[in-house]
Short mmCIF file of C-alpha atoms and ligand atoms in Angstrom, two decimals:
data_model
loop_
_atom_site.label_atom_id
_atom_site.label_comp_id
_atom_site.label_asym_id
_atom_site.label_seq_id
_atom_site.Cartn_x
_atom_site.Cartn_y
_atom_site.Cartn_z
CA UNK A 1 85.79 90.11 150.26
CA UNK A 2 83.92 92.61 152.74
CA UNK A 3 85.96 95.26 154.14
CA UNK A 4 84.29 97.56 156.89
CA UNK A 5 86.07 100.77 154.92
CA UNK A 6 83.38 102.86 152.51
CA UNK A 7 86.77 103.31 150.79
CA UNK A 8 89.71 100.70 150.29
CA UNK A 9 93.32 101.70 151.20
CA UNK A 10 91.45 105.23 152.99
CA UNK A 11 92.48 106.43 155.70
CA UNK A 12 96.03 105.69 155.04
CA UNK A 13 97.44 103.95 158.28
CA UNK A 14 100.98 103.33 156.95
CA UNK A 15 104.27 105.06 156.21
CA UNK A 16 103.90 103.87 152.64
CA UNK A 17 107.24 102.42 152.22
CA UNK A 18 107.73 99.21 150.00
CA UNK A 19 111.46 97.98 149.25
CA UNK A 20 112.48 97.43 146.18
CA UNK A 21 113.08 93.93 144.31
CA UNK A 22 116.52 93.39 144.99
CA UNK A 23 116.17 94.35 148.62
CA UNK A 24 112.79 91.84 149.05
CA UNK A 25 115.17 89.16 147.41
CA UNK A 26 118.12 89.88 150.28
CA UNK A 27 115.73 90.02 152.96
CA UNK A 28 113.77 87.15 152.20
CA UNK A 29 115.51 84.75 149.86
CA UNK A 30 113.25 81.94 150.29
CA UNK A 31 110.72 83.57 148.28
CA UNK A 32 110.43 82.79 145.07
CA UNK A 33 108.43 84.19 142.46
CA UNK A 34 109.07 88.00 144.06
CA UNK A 35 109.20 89.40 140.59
CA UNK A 36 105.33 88.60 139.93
CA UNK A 37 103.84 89.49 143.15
CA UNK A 38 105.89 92.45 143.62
CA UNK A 39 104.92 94.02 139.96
CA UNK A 40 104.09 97.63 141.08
CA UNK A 41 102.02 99.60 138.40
CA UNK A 42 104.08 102.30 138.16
CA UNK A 43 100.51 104.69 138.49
CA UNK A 44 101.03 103.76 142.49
CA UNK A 45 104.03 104.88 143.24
CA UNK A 46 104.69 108.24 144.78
CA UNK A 47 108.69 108.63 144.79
CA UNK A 48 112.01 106.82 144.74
CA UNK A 49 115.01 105.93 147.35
CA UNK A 50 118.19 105.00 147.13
CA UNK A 51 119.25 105.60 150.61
CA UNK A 52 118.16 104.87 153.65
CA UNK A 53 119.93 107.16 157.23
CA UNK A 54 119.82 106.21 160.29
CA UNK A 55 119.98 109.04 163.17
CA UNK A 56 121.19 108.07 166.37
CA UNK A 57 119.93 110.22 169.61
CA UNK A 58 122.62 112.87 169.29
CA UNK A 59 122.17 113.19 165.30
CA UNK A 60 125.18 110.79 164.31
CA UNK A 61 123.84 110.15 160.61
CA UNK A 62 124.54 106.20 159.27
CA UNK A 63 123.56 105.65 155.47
CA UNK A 64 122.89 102.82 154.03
CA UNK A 65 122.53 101.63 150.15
CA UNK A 66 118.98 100.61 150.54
CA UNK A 67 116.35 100.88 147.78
CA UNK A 68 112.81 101.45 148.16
CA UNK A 69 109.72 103.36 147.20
CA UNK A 70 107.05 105.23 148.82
CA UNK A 71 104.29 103.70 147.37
CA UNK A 72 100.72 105.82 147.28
CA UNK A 73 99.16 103.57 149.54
CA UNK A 74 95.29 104.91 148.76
CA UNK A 75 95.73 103.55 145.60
CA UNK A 76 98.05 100.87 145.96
CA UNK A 77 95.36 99.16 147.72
CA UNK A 78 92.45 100.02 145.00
CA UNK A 79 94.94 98.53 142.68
CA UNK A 80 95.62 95.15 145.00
CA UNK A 81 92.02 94.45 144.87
CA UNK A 82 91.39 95.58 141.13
CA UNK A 83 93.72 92.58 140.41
CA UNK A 84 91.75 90.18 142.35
CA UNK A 85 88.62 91.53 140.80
CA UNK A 86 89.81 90.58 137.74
CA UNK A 87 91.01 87.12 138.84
CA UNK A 88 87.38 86.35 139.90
CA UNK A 89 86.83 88.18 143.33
CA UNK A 90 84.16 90.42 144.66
CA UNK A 91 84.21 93.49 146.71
CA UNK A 92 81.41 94.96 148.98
CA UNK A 93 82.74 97.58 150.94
CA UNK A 94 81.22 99.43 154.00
CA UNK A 95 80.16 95.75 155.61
CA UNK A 96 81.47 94.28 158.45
CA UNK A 97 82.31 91.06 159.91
CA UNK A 98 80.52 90.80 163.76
CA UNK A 99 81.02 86.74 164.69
CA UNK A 100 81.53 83.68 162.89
CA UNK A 101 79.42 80.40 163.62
CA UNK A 102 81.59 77.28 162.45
CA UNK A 103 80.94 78.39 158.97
CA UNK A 104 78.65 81.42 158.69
CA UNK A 105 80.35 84.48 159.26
CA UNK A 106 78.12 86.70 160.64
CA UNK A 107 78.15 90.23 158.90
CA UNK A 108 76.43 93.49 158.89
CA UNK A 109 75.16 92.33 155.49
CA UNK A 110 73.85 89.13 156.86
CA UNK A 111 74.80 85.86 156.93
CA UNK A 112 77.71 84.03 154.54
CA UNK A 113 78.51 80.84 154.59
CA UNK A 114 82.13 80.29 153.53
CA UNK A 115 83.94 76.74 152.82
CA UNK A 116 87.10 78.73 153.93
CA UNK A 117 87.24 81.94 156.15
CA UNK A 118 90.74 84.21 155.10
CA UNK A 119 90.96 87.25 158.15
CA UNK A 120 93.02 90.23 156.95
CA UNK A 121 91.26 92.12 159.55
CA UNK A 122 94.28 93.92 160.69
CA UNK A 123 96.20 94.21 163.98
CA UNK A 124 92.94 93.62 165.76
CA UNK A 125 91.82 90.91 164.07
CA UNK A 126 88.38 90.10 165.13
CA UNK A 127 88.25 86.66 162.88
CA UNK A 128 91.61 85.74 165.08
CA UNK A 129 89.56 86.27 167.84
CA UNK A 130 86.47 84.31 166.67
CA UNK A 131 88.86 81.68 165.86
CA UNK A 132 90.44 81.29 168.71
CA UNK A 133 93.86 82.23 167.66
CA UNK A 134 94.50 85.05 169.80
CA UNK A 135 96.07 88.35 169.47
CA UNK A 136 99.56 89.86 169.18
CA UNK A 137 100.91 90.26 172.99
CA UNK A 138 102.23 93.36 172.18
CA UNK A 139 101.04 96.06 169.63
CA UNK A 140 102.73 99.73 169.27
CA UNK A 141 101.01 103.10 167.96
CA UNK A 142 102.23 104.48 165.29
CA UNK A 143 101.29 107.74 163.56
CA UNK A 144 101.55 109.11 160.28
CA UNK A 145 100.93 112.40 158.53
CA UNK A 146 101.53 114.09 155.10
CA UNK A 147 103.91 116.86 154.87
CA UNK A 148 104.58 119.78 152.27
CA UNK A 149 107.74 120.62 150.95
CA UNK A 150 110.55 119.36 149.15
CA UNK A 151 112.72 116.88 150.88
CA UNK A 152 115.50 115.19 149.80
CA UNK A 153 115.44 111.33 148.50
CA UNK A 154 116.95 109.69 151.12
CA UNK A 155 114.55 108.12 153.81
CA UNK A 156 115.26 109.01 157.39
CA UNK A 157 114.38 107.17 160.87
CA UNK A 158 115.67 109.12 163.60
CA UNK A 159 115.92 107.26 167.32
CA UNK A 160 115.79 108.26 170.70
CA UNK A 161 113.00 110.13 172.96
CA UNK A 162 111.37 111.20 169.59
CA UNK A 163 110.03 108.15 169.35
CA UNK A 164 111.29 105.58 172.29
CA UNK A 165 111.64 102.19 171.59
CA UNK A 166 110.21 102.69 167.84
CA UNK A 167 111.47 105.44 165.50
CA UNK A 168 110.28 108.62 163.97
CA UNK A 169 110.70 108.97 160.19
CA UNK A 170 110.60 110.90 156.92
CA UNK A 171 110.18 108.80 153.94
CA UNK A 172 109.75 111.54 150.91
CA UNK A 173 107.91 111.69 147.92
CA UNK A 174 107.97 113.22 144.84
CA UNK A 175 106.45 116.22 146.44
CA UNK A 176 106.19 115.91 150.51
CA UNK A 177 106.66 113.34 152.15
CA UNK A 178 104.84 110.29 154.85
CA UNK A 179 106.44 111.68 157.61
CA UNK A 180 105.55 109.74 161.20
CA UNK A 181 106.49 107.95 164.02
CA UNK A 182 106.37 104.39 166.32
CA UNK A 183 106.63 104.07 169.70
CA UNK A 184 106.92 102.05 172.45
CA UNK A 185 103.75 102.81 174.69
CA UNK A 186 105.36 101.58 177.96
CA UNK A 187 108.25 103.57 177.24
CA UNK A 188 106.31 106.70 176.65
CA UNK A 189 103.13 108.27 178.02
CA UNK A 190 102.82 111.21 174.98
CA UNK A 191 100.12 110.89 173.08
CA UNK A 192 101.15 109.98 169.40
CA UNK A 193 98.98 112.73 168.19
CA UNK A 194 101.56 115.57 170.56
CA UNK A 195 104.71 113.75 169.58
CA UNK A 196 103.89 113.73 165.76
CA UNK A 197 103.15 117.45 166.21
CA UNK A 198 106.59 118.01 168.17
CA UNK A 199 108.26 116.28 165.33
CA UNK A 200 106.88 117.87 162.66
CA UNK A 201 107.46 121.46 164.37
CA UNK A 202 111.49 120.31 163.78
CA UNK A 203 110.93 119.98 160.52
CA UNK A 204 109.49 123.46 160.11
CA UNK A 205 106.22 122.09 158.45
CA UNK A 206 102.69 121.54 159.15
CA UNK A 207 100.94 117.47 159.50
CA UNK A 208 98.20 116.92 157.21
CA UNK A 209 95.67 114.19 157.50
CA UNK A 210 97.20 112.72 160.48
CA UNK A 211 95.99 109.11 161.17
CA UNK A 212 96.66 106.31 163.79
CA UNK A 213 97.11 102.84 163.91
CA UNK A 214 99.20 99.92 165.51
CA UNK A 215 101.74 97.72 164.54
CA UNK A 216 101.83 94.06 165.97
CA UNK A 217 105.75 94.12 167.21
CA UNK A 218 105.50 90.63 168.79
CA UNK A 219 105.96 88.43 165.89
CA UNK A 220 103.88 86.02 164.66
CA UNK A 221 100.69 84.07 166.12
CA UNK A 222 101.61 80.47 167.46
CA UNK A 223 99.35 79.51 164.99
CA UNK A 224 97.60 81.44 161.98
CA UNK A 225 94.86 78.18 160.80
CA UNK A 226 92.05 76.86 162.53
CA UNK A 227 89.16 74.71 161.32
CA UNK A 228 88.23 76.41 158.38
CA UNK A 229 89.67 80.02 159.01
CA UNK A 230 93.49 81.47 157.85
CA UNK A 231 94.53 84.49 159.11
CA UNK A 232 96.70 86.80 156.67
CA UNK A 233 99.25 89.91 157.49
CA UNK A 234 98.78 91.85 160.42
CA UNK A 235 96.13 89.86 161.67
CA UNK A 236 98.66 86.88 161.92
CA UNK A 237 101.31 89.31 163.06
CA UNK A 238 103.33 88.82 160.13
CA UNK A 239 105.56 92.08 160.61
CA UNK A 240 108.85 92.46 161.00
CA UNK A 241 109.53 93.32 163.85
CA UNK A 242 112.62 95.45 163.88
CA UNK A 243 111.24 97.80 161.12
CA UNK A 244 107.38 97.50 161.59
CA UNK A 245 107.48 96.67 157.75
CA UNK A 246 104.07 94.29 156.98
CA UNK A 247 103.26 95.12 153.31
CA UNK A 248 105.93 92.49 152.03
CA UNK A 249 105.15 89.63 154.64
CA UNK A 250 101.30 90.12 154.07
CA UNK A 251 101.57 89.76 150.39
CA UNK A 252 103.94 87.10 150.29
CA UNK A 253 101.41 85.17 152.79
CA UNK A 254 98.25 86.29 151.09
CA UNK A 255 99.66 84.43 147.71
CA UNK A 256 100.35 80.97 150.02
CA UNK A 257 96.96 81.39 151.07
CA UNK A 258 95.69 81.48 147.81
CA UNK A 259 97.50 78.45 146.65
CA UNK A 260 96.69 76.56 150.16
CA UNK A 261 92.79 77.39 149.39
CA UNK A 262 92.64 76.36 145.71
CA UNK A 263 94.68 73.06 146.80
CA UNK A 264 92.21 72.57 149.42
CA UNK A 265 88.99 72.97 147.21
CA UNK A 266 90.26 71.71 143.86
CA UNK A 267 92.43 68.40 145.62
CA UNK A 268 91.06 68.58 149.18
CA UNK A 269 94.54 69.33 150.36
CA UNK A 270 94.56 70.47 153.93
CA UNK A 271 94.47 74.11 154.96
CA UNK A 272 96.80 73.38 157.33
CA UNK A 273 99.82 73.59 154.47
CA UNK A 274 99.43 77.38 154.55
CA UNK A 275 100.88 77.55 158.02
CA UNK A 276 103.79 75.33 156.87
CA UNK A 277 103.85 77.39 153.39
CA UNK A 278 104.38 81.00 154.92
CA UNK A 279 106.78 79.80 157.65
CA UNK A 280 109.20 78.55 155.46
CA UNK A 281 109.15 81.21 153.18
CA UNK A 282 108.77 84.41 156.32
CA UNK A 283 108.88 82.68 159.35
CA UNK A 284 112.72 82.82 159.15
CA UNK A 285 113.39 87.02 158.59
CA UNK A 286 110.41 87.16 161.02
CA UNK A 287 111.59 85.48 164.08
CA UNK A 288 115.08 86.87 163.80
CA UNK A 289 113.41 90.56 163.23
CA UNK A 290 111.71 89.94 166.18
CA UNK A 291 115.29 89.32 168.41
CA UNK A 292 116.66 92.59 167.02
CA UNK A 293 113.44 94.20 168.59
CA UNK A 294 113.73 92.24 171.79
CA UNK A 295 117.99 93.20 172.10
CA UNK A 296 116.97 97.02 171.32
CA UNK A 297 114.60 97.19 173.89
CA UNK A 298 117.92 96.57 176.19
CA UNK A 299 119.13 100.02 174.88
CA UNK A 300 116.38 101.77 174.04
CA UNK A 301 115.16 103.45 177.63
CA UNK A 302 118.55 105.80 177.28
CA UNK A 303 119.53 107.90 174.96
CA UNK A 304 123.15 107.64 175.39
CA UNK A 305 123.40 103.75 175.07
CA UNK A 306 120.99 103.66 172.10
CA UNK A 307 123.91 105.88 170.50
CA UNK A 308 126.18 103.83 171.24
CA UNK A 309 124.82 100.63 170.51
CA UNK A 310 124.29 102.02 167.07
CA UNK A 311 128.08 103.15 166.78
CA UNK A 312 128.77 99.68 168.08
CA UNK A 313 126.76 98.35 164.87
CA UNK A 314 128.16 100.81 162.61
CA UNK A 315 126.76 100.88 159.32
CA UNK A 316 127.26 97.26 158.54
CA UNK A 317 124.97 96.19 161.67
CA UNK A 318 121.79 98.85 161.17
CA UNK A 319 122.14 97.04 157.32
CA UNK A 320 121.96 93.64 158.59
CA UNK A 321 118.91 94.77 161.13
CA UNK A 322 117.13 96.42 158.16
CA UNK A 323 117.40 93.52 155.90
CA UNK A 324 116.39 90.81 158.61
CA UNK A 325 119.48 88.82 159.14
CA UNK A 326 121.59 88.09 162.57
CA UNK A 327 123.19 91.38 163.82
CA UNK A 328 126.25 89.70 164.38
CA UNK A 329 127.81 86.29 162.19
C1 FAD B 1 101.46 104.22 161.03
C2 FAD B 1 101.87 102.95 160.35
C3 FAD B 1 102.93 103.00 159.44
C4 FAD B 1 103.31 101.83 158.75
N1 FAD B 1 104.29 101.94 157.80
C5 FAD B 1 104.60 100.84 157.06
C6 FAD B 1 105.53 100.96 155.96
O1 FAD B 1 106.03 102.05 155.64
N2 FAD B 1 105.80 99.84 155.25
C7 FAD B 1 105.24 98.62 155.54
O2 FAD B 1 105.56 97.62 154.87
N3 FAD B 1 104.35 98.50 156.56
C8 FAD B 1 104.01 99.57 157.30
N4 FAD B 1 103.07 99.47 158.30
C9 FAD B 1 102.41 98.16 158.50
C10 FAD B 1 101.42 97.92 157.35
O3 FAD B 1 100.56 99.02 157.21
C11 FAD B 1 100.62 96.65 157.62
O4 FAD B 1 101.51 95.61 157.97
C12 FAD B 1 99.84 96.23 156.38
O5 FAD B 1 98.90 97.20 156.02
C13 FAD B 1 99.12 94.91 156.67
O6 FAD B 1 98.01 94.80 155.90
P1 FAD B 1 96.74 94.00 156.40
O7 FAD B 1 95.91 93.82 155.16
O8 FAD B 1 97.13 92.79 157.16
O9 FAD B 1 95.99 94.93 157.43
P2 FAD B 1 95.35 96.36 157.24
O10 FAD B 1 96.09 97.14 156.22
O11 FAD B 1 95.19 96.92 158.61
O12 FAD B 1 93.90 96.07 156.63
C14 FAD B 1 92.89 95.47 157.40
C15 FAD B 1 91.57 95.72 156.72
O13 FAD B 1 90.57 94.99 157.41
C16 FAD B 1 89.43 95.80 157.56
N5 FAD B 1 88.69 95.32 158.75
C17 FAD B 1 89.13 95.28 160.03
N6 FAD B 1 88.19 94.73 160.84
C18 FAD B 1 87.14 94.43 160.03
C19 FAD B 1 85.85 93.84 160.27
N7 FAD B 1 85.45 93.43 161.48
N8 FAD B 1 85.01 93.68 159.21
C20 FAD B 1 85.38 94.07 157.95
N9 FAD B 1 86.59 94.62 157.67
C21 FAD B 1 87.45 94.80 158.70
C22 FAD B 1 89.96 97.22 157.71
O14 FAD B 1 88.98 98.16 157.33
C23 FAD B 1 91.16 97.19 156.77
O15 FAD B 1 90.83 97.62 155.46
C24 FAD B 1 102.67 100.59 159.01
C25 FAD B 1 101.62 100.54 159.95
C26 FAD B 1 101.23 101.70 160.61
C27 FAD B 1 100.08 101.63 161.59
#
């Protein structure tokens, strides 16, 4: 593994927010296996939810039974790779992929020559490129900050011009909280840096270590193999969609990899099967994530029919959006 980062998991691009077992096993009940993948060591987790609000444009508050944790995502990530370190991997950080040649991937280390080619590059996945795969049509900024203070434990996204056609949230910790928000850049011409720092002034705090980064918000590639390269998470626009959520689908997808690869080396299975593998365990949340999105964005430009789409939802529609499934039966 090379990762262009002198430190894994650092900056922290994310709102840190991982849902908890039972929710992973409503939202995607293909799965199997959650239990395993989704062991957190309890050393990586930063706080605890039981409750997740909703607050429409005009502060109408909707709460949910939702339970998640705010993970601590600089080390969440040391401890991802720790694991594959001990299952065999190797690390070099501070190295970057430039171009692949059929296969020799071309790095600022030199050349590698890989049977197989994995990109977790990210939302702007040069391997995808390389590859020929392509790149999410459509990719929003989001920004994220740390905040002081004690907060209570439920985690908020608040709607409307904070944060148009995204959402701006507060997702606390045991002390602090991620607090940030996602926006729709053709519905808004603030810079994310100005409307972090608006939000934050309502909260009567102060952002520390703000950082940007986007979210793919189009759904999924067409097509996440070619040849001899797979593309993983964001770089294969695994993320939901209607939540921006991409910790769950990348891992989930990172394990099929795995299991595609060692078919492929050990029984020359074809790498192809990943592709099948993740859809039918993802590609079903995913695509109907993706038409929540797409019905917002009807709403979304005002204020006043965002709230009232949401009353029109109630608390039993914003649940079904959250978990994945059809707004409506
Ligand atoms: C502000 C923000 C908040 C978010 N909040 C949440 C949340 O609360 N919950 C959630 O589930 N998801 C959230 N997401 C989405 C989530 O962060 C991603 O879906 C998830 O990190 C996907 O992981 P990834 O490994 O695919 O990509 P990334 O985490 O982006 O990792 C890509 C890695 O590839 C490396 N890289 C890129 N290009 C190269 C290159 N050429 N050579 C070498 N290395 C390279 C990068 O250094 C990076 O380490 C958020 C995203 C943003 C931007």
């Amino acid at each position: 593994m090379i990762d262009r980062r002198r430190e894994i998991g650092y900056p922290v691009q994310c709102g840190e927010l991982l849902p908890d077992i039972e929710e992973m096993h409503s939202i995607f009940p293909a799965t199997a296996g959650l239990e395993e993948l989704f062991d957190i060591d309890p050393s990586v987790v930063a706080g605890r939810s039981h409750v997740l609000e909703f607050i429409s444009p005009r502060g109408r508050v909707y709460r949910i039974d939702f339970s998640s944790c705010s993970l601590d995502r600089r080390l969440f990530d040391k401890h991802l790779t720790k694991k594959a370190e001990e299952a065999g991997a190797r690390l070099i950080t501070g190295e970057s992929l430039l171009a692949i040649d059929d296969d020799i991937a071309k790095t600022t280390m030199g050349e590698i020559r890989a049977k197989v080619i994995v990109g977790a590059d990210g939302p702007n996945s040069l391997t995808a490129r390389e590859a020929g795969l392509g790149r999410p049509r459509l990719s929003y900024p989001a920004i994220t900050c740390k905040v002081e203070g004690q907060f209570d434990d439920s985690v908020k996204m608040f709607f409307g011009s904070v944060a148009p056609g995204g959402y701006a949230w507060i997702i606390p910790k045991k002390s602090g909280a991620n607090v940030g928000l996602g926006y729709c850049s053709g519905m808004c011409k603030e810079r994310p840096s100005a409307a972090l720092e608006r939000f934050v002034s309502t909260l009567g705090a102060k952002a520390r270590d703000k950082t940007l980064g986007f979210v793919p918000m189009s759904g999924p590639l067409r097509s996440t193999v070619a040849g001899r390269t797979l593309l993983v998470g964001d770089a294969a626009g695994q993320v939901m969609a209607s939540n921006g959520g991409g910790i769950p689908t990348a891992m989930i997808a990172g394990r099929e990899a795995g299991e595609a690869i060692r078919n492929h080396l050990s029984n020359g299975g074809k790498l192809a099967d990943y592709e099948r593998r993740w859809r039918s365990l993802v590609g079903g949340p995913l695509k109907t994530s993706l038409r929540t999105r797409r019905l917002a964005d009807i709403f979304f430009p005002s204020n006043t029919m965002l709230g009232f789409s949401m009353a029109l939802l109630g608390k039993r529609g914003l649940d079904r959006a959250v978990r994945c499934k059809r707004l409506f039966l």
